[in-house]
Short mmCIF file of C-alpha atoms in Angstrom, two decimals:
data_model
loop_
_atom_site.label_atom_id
_atom_site.label_comp_id
_atom_site.label_asym_id
_atom_site.label_seq_id
_atom_site.Cartn_x
_atom_site.Cartn_y
_atom_site.Cartn_z
CA MET A 1 125.66 100.42 87.57
CA SER A 2 124.47 101.78 90.89
CA VAL A 3 125.89 105.16 91.89
CA GLU A 4 126.79 103.64 95.27
CA LEU A 5 129.00 100.88 93.90
CA PRO A 6 132.10 103.07 93.34
CA LEU A 7 131.74 104.38 96.90
CA TRP A 8 131.68 100.87 98.35
CA ARG A 9 134.71 99.92 96.28
CA ALA A 10 136.55 103.00 97.50
CA LEU A 11 135.65 102.11 101.09
CA ALA A 12 137.04 98.57 100.70
CA GLY A 13 140.31 99.93 99.34
CA TYR A 14 140.45 102.54 102.09
CA ARG A 15 140.07 99.92 104.82
CA VAL A 16 142.92 97.79 103.44
CA LEU A 17 145.30 100.71 102.97
CA THR A 18 144.57 102.27 106.36
CA ALA A 19 144.96 98.91 108.11
CA LEU A 20 148.42 98.56 106.60
CA TYR A 21 149.16 102.17 107.50
CA ALA A 22 148.14 101.61 111.15
CA ILE A 23 150.33 98.51 111.33
CA GLY A 24 153.24 100.46 109.83
CA LEU A 25 152.86 103.13 112.51
CA GLY A 26 152.83 100.38 115.14
CA VAL A 27 156.04 98.89 113.79
CA THR A 28 157.85 102.24 113.91
CA ALA A 29 156.63 102.87 117.47
CA PHE A 30 157.14 99.30 118.71
CA ASP A 31 160.01 100.27 121.06
CA HIS A 32 157.82 102.91 122.74
CA PHE A 33 155.00 100.53 123.64
CA VAL A 34 154.83 99.61 127.33
CA ARG A 35 152.95 96.43 126.38
CA PRO A 36 154.27 95.61 122.91
CA TRP A 37 152.77 92.12 122.66
CA ALA A 38 149.29 93.50 123.41
CA ALA A 39 149.83 95.86 120.49
CA VAL A 40 150.87 92.95 118.28
CA ALA A 41 147.73 91.07 119.28
CA TYR A 42 145.49 94.05 118.46
CA TYR A 43 147.14 94.65 115.08
CA ALA A 44 146.71 90.95 114.22
CA VAL A 45 143.01 91.22 115.03
CA LEU A 46 142.74 94.45 113.02
CA LEU A 47 144.43 92.97 109.94
CA GLY A 48 142.47 89.71 110.13
CA TRP A 49 139.16 91.54 110.65
CA THR A 50 139.84 93.83 107.69
CA ALA A 51 140.68 90.91 105.40
CA VAL A 52 137.78 88.69 106.48
CA THR A 53 135.16 91.45 106.25
CA LEU A 54 136.09 92.76 102.81
CA PRO A 55 133.04 91.03 101.22
CA ARG A 56 130.86 92.88 103.73
CA VAL A 57 131.74 96.27 102.28
CA THR A 58 130.92 95.49 98.68
CA GLY A 59 127.31 96.71 98.94
CA ALA A 60 124.58 97.92 101.27
CA GLU A 61 122.85 94.52 101.27
CA ARG A 62 125.77 92.65 102.84
CA CYS A 63 126.77 95.47 105.18
CA THR A 64 124.37 94.52 107.98
CA ARG A 65 123.74 96.32 111.24
CA GLY A 66 125.51 93.56 113.15
CA PHE A 67 128.63 93.97 111.05
CA LEU A 68 128.59 97.73 111.49
CA ALA A 69 128.29 97.39 115.27
CA ALA A 70 131.19 94.89 115.37
CA ASP A 71 133.30 97.04 113.06
CA LEU A 72 132.78 100.11 115.22
CA THR A 73 133.60 98.04 118.33
CA VAL A 74 136.99 97.06 116.85
CA ALA A 75 137.78 100.74 116.19
CA VAL A 76 136.61 102.03 119.59
CA THR A 77 138.38 99.20 121.41
CA GLY A 78 141.68 100.08 119.70
CA ILE A 79 141.26 103.73 120.73
CA LEU A 80 140.53 102.85 124.38
CA LEU A 81 143.44 100.34 124.50
CA THR A 82 145.96 102.98 123.39
CA PRO A 83 146.59 104.44 126.92
CA LEU A 84 147.24 100.90 128.23
CA ILE A 85 149.70 99.99 125.48
CA ASP A 86 151.45 103.16 124.33
CA ASP A 87 153.86 105.41 126.21
CA PRO A 88 151.94 108.14 128.18
CA ALA A 89 154.46 110.76 127.11
CA ARG A 90 153.90 109.87 123.49
CA ILE A 91 150.12 110.06 123.94
CA ALA A 92 150.43 113.47 125.63
CA GLY A 93 152.53 114.65 122.70
CA GLY A 94 149.69 113.90 120.26
CA GLY A 95 150.71 110.42 119.12
CA PRO A 96 148.21 108.42 117.04
CA THR A 97 145.86 105.82 118.46
CA LEU A 98 146.36 102.13 117.68
CA PRO A 99 143.85 102.01 114.77
CA SER A 100 144.82 105.52 113.63
CA ILE A 101 142.84 106.64 110.53
CA TRP A 102 141.38 103.13 110.03
CA THR A 103 138.67 104.30 112.43
CA ALA A 104 137.28 106.63 109.76
CA GLY A 105 136.51 103.59 107.58
CA ALA A 106 134.13 102.22 110.22
CA VAL A 107 132.34 105.58 110.38
CA LEU A 108 132.14 105.85 106.58
CA ALA A 109 130.51 102.40 106.43
CA PHE A 110 127.75 103.76 108.64
CA ALA A 111 127.40 106.76 106.31
CA LEU A 112 127.10 104.62 103.17
CA LYS A 113 124.66 102.23 104.77
CA GLY A 114 122.28 104.54 106.60
CA GLY A 115 122.99 108.11 105.53
CA TRP A 116 123.99 111.09 107.59
CA ARG A 117 122.01 110.13 110.71
CA TRP A 118 123.84 106.82 111.10
CA ALA A 119 127.12 108.60 110.35
CA ALA A 120 126.42 111.11 113.15
CA ILE A 121 125.85 108.29 115.66
CA ALA A 122 129.04 106.44 114.71
CA SER A 123 131.21 109.56 114.65
CA THR A 124 129.86 110.60 118.05
CA ALA A 125 130.90 107.24 119.52
CA VAL A 126 134.40 107.63 118.03
CA ALA A 127 134.63 111.20 119.34
CA ALA A 128 133.74 110.08 122.86
CA ALA A 129 136.36 107.31 122.73
CA ASN A 130 139.03 109.79 121.56
CA LEU A 131 138.25 112.20 124.38
CA ILE A 132 138.43 109.36 126.90
CA GLU A 133 141.75 108.18 125.43
CA ARG A 134 143.30 111.66 125.72
CA GLY A 135 141.99 112.19 129.23
CA ALA A 136 141.23 115.83 128.45
CA PRO A 137 140.21 117.64 125.28
CA THR A 138 143.10 119.16 123.37
CA ARG A 139 143.11 121.34 120.30
CA ASP A 140 144.33 118.59 117.99
CA THR A 141 141.89 116.05 119.40
CA VAL A 142 138.90 118.38 119.04
CA HIS A 143 140.03 119.34 115.53
CA ASN A 144 140.25 115.69 114.42
CA VAL A 145 136.95 114.78 116.06
CA ILE A 146 135.09 117.64 114.35
CA LEU A 147 136.74 116.84 111.02
CA VAL A 148 135.63 113.18 111.14
CA TRP A 149 132.17 114.15 112.35
CA LEU A 150 131.54 116.71 109.58
CA ALA A 151 133.10 114.58 106.83
CA SER A 152 131.05 111.50 107.70
CA ILE A 153 127.80 113.46 107.91
CA ALA A 154 128.51 115.18 104.58
CA ILE A 155 129.24 111.86 102.88
CA GLY A 156 126.11 110.34 104.39
CA TYR A 157 124.03 113.20 103.04
CA VAL A 158 125.59 112.87 99.58
CA VAL A 159 124.74 109.16 99.61
CA GLU A 160 121.10 109.92 100.44
CA VAL A 161 120.91 112.45 97.61
CA ALA A 162 122.52 109.97 95.21
CA ARG A 163 120.00 107.29 96.15
CA ALA A 164 117.09 109.69 95.64
CA SER A 165 118.49 110.74 92.26
CA GLU A 166 118.91 107.12 91.23
CA ARG A 167 115.30 106.35 92.13
CA THR A 168 114.13 109.39 90.18
CA LEU A 169 116.17 108.36 87.16
CA ALA A 170 114.82 104.81 87.32
CA ARG A 171 111.26 106.13 87.47
CA ALA A 172 111.89 108.46 84.53
CA LEU A 173 113.26 105.58 82.46
CA GLU A 174 110.19 103.48 83.32
CA ILE A 175 107.88 106.29 82.26
CA GLU A 176 109.82 106.80 79.03
CA ALA A 177 109.63 103.09 78.22
CA ALA A 178 105.90 102.99 79.02
CA THR A 179 105.30 106.08 76.87
CA ARG A 180 107.11 104.57 73.92
CA GLU A 181 105.13 101.35 74.24
CA ARG A 182 101.86 103.26 74.47
CA GLU A 183 102.77 105.26 71.37
CA ARG A 184 103.54 102.05 69.51
CA LEU A 185 100.22 100.51 70.55
CA ALA A 186 98.42 103.74 69.66
CA ARG A 187 99.83 103.62 66.14
CA ASP A 188 98.81 99.98 65.71
CA ILE A 189 95.33 100.55 67.11
CA HIS A 190 94.83 103.68 65.01
CA ASP A 191 95.76 101.83 61.83
CA SER A 192 93.43 98.92 62.56
CA VAL A 193 90.70 98.99 65.23
CA LEU A 194 89.87 102.70 65.13
CA GLN A 195 89.62 102.70 61.34
CA VAL A 196 87.21 99.75 61.43
CA LEU A 197 85.03 101.35 64.15
CA ALA A 198 84.89 104.62 62.22
CA MET A 199 83.87 102.76 59.06
CA VAL A 200 81.12 100.86 60.95
CA GLN A 201 79.82 104.14 62.34
CA ARG A 202 79.65 105.76 58.89
CA ARG A 203 78.10 102.75 57.19
CA GLY A 204 75.56 102.30 59.95
CA ALA A 205 74.40 105.88 59.64
CA VAL A 206 73.96 105.42 55.88
CA ILE A 207 72.07 102.10 56.11
CA GLY A 208 69.80 103.18 59.00
CA GLY A 209 67.58 101.01 61.17
CA GLU A 210 69.36 98.55 63.45
CA ALA A 211 72.59 99.24 61.59
CA ALA A 212 72.37 102.88 62.69
CA GLU A 213 72.22 101.78 66.33
CA LEU A 214 75.20 99.49 65.75
CA GLY A 215 77.04 102.40 64.15
CA ARG A 216 76.27 104.61 67.13
CA LEU A 217 77.67 101.99 69.52
CA ALA A 218 80.77 101.67 67.34
CA GLY A 219 81.18 105.45 67.52
CA GLU A 220 80.96 105.37 71.31
CA GLN A 221 83.65 102.73 71.51
CA GLU A 222 85.82 104.56 69.00
CA VAL A 223 85.78 107.68 71.22
CA ALA A 224 86.55 105.63 74.34
CA LEU A 225 89.40 103.76 72.69
CA ARG A 226 90.81 106.93 71.13
CA THR A 227 90.77 108.58 74.58
CA LEU A 228 92.64 105.65 76.05
CA VAL A 229 95.40 105.43 73.45
CA SER A 230 95.90 109.21 73.50
CA GLY A 231 96.74 109.07 77.18
CA GLY A 232 93.35 109.93 78.64
CA LEU A 233 91.01 107.91 80.79
CA LEU A 234 88.24 105.57 79.71
CA PRO A 235 84.70 106.43 80.76
CA LEU A 236 84.33 104.36 83.90
CA SER A 237 80.64 103.50 83.75
CA ARG A 238 80.15 103.03 80.03
CA THR A 239 79.83 99.61 78.46
CA PRO A 240 78.64 98.47 75.01
CA LEU A 241 75.26 97.55 76.56
CA ASP A 242 74.96 100.88 78.40
CA PRO A 243 76.03 103.56 75.94
CA GLY A 244 74.23 106.38 77.70
CA PRO A 245 76.18 109.35 78.99
CA ALA A 246 77.56 108.67 82.46
CA THR A 247 78.16 111.53 84.88
CA PRO A 248 80.69 112.08 87.63
CA ARG A 249 77.81 111.89 90.06
CA ASP A 250 77.71 108.15 89.58
CA GLU A 251 79.46 106.44 92.50
CA ALA A 252 81.55 104.29 90.16
CA ALA A 253 83.01 107.37 88.55
CA VAL A 254 83.92 109.25 91.72
CA PRO A 255 87.38 108.59 93.09
CA PRO A 256 87.87 108.63 96.87
CA ASP A 257 88.67 111.83 98.81
CA GLU A 258 92.41 111.36 98.95
CA GLY A 259 94.27 114.47 97.85
CA PRO A 260 93.53 116.52 94.72
CA LEU A 261 91.51 114.92 91.92
CA ASP A 262 92.42 115.00 88.27
CA LEU A 263 89.56 116.88 86.61
CA ARG A 264 90.13 114.85 83.43
CA THR A 265 89.03 111.72 85.30
CA LEU A 266 85.64 113.24 86.07
CA LEU A 267 85.08 114.71 82.61
CA ALA A 268 86.10 111.61 80.64
CA PRO A 269 82.66 109.91 81.04
CA TYR A 270 81.01 112.77 79.15
CA ALA A 271 82.89 112.04 75.91
CA GLY A 272 80.83 110.25 73.31
CA ALA A 273 79.88 110.12 69.67
CA ARG A 274 78.37 113.63 69.83
CA VAL A 275 80.49 115.06 72.63
CA SER A 276 84.17 115.74 71.98
CA LEU A 277 86.57 116.28 74.87
CA ALA A 278 89.85 118.19 74.47
CA GLU A 279 92.08 118.17 77.54
CA PRO A 280 95.72 118.82 78.49
CA GLY A 281 98.18 115.94 78.38
CA ALA A 282 99.11 116.50 82.04
CA PRO A 283 96.81 116.06 85.08
CA VAL A 284 94.51 118.95 86.01
CA PRO A 285 94.41 118.76 89.83
CA LEU A 286 91.71 120.38 91.93
CA PRO A 287 90.48 119.83 95.50
CA PRO A 288 87.95 116.93 95.49
CA ALA A 289 84.88 119.03 96.25
CA ALA A 290 85.81 121.70 93.72
CA ALA A 291 86.55 119.12 91.01
CA ARG A 292 83.19 117.41 91.51
CA GLU A 293 81.25 120.66 91.52
CA LEU A 294 82.95 121.83 88.33
CA ALA A 295 82.29 118.47 86.65
CA ALA A 296 78.65 118.61 87.78
CA ALA A 297 78.34 122.08 86.23
CA VAL A 298 79.69 120.68 82.96
CA GLY A 299 77.09 117.91 83.20
CA ALA A 300 74.33 120.47 83.71
CA ALA A 301 75.51 122.37 80.62
CA LEU A 302 75.41 119.14 78.58
CA ASP A 303 71.93 118.40 79.94
CA ASN A 304 70.83 121.74 78.54
CA VAL A 305 72.36 120.84 75.19
CA ARG A 306 70.44 117.56 75.05
CA GLY A 307 67.23 119.18 76.29
CA HIS A 308 67.18 122.31 74.14
CA ALA A 309 69.47 121.74 71.16
CA GLY A 310 68.01 118.39 70.15
CA ASP A 311 69.36 114.84 69.97
CA GLY A 312 71.33 115.59 66.83
CA ALA A 313 73.31 118.47 68.31
CA ARG A 314 77.03 118.11 68.86
CA ALA A 315 78.94 119.48 71.84
CA TRP A 316 82.60 120.20 72.52
CA ILE A 317 84.32 120.34 75.91
CA LEU A 318 87.63 122.19 76.15
CA VAL A 319 89.71 122.04 79.36
CA GLU A 320 92.40 124.70 79.82
CA ASP A 321 94.88 124.70 82.70
CA GLU A 322 95.76 128.37 83.10
CA PRO A 323 98.39 129.64 85.58
CA ASP A 324 95.78 130.99 88.00
CA ALA A 325 92.60 129.14 87.08
CA ILE A 326 91.01 126.12 85.45
CA VAL A 327 88.77 127.05 82.50
CA VAL A 328 86.28 124.60 81.01
CA THR A 329 84.34 125.64 77.93
CA VAL A 330 81.21 123.77 76.75
CA ARG A 331 80.07 124.69 73.24
CA ASP A 332 77.31 123.27 71.05
CA ASP A 333 76.06 123.74 67.50
CA GLY A 334 72.39 124.04 68.44
CA PRO A 335 69.94 126.82 67.56
CA GLY A 336 71.12 129.03 70.42
CA ILE A 337 69.10 130.70 73.16
CA PRO A 338 66.72 133.55 72.25
CA GLU A 339 67.41 136.85 73.98
CA GLY A 340 65.63 137.10 77.32
CA ARG A 341 64.86 133.39 77.50
CA LEU A 342 67.18 132.74 80.49
CA ALA A 343 65.55 135.47 82.58
CA GLU A 344 62.11 134.18 81.58
CA ALA A 345 63.04 130.61 82.57
CA GLU A 346 64.37 131.78 85.94
CA GLY A 347 61.13 133.67 86.55
CA GLU A 348 59.19 130.47 85.81
CA GLY A 349 61.25 128.62 88.46
CA ARG A 350 63.53 126.78 86.04
CA LEU A 351 66.91 127.23 87.71
CA GLY A 352 69.11 124.94 85.58
CA VAL A 353 71.52 127.66 84.50
CA ALA A 354 71.08 129.87 87.58
CA GLN A 355 71.70 127.18 90.18
CA SER A 356 73.20 124.08 88.53
CA ILE A 357 75.80 126.11 86.66
CA ARG A 358 76.23 129.66 87.95
CA GLY A 359 75.39 128.75 91.54
CA ARG A 360 78.00 126.00 91.65
CA LEU A 361 80.70 128.23 90.19
CA ARG A 362 79.80 131.07 92.55
CA ASP A 363 80.23 128.74 95.54
CA LEU A 364 83.68 127.83 94.22
CA GLY A 365 84.70 131.48 93.96
CA GLY A 366 84.61 131.21 90.19
CA SER A 367 82.35 132.39 87.39
CA ALA A 368 80.15 131.09 84.60
CA GLU A 369 79.80 133.10 81.38
CA LEU A 370 77.13 132.15 78.86
CA ILE A 371 77.28 133.38 75.28
CA SER A 372 74.54 132.43 72.87
CA VAL A 373 73.79 133.71 69.38
CA PRO A 374 70.50 132.53 67.80
CA GLY A 375 71.29 130.10 65.02
CA GLN A 376 74.95 129.77 66.01
CA GLY A 377 74.85 127.67 69.17
CA THR A 378 75.70 128.34 72.79
CA GLU A 379 78.99 128.57 74.65
CA VAL A 380 79.38 128.26 78.43
CA GLU A 381 82.74 129.21 79.96
CA LEU A 382 83.33 127.92 83.50
CA THR A 383 86.27 129.36 85.44
CA VAL A 384 87.53 128.09 88.81
CA PRO A 385 90.50 129.81 90.51
CA LYS A 386 93.40 127.70 91.73
CA SER A 387 93.86 129.74 94.89
CA ALA A 388 93.01 127.97 98.15
CA GLU A 389 90.50 130.71 99.05
CA GLY A 390 88.65 130.42 95.78
CA ALA A 391 88.78 126.76 94.81
CA ARG A 392 88.52 125.29 98.27
CA GLY A 393 86.41 127.83 100.13
CA LYS A 394 82.75 126.99 100.15
CA ALA A 395 83.20 123.83 98.08
CA GLU A 396 84.88 122.02 100.99
CA LYS A 397 81.85 122.81 103.20
CA ARG A 398 79.28 121.24 100.90
#
């Protein structure tokens, strides 16, 4: 049930009760009216209008702007007719207007329909009519006007908050339902498709020849499907006929420059049969330029793995979302880098590590640490700060 429905029901009951209350006041003051039959006519209109329009105050959909304007007109007209119908001495003594507290129902309808801004407009119109009816502002009149004005605005604000909370709850329930369905599908896929793909990969490697190629393709698809069912993103540019490693530099894999990018989206294409990707379950947002530069540095590190560790080497990518920085670690099981080899390669003009990796991270205000032990593989740790000065500085100018 909508959180607004009880409020609309309360408003409908309030309008009926206050209409009867206003008529009761009119009956008790009938002898004081200077134009009693005009008062009778107005109360007949008020009662008939309240009864006929009850369906209009059952929900926001049926409470149209036209109805609200007409409802407010009935209230304001009753206030302005009071000096013409009631005894001036009674008015000067603080007597009620013809519609009395029924007027608040018209203002509350504005609050329920349009929030506090609409309530402020309606209550201002009622306040002006009350001041005109009294001829001059009195303490009681000002007190009542401010009370109605503040109450209607407060209720309008509460309605807006309730609507926002209801939308948030509905979205949370949708996400929960989608998550449960994904988990169910993941279980089914894991027990069937993934097991078959893994078996094809193993058998193909044992048989060799064309079967080995088929096994490799099955392994690629197993990784992609496992990434999807675990909540990640499928490699965007990989197909069964194009199993090669895609990079975020491909146009198909680069999302548009609209707000922060999820780093996981750019790193997903690197996952494969020999490259494992471990990432957080939640998005890892970075400014677009910084995200692309960091992903490109990861690609350069994997290029080094393929070029220097051999085709049979395996690599692991670990993404960590720290409080102050994003840390991506690329590790391989290759032979490692001999001591002094990086400086020698830089002297020969080979700037893969110096420029493609360290240079990119330096421009982002981050750092790149390379640890290599001969015979035990190589590990590259890429760190990008989350601060605007570090992560968005020079990267946004590239």
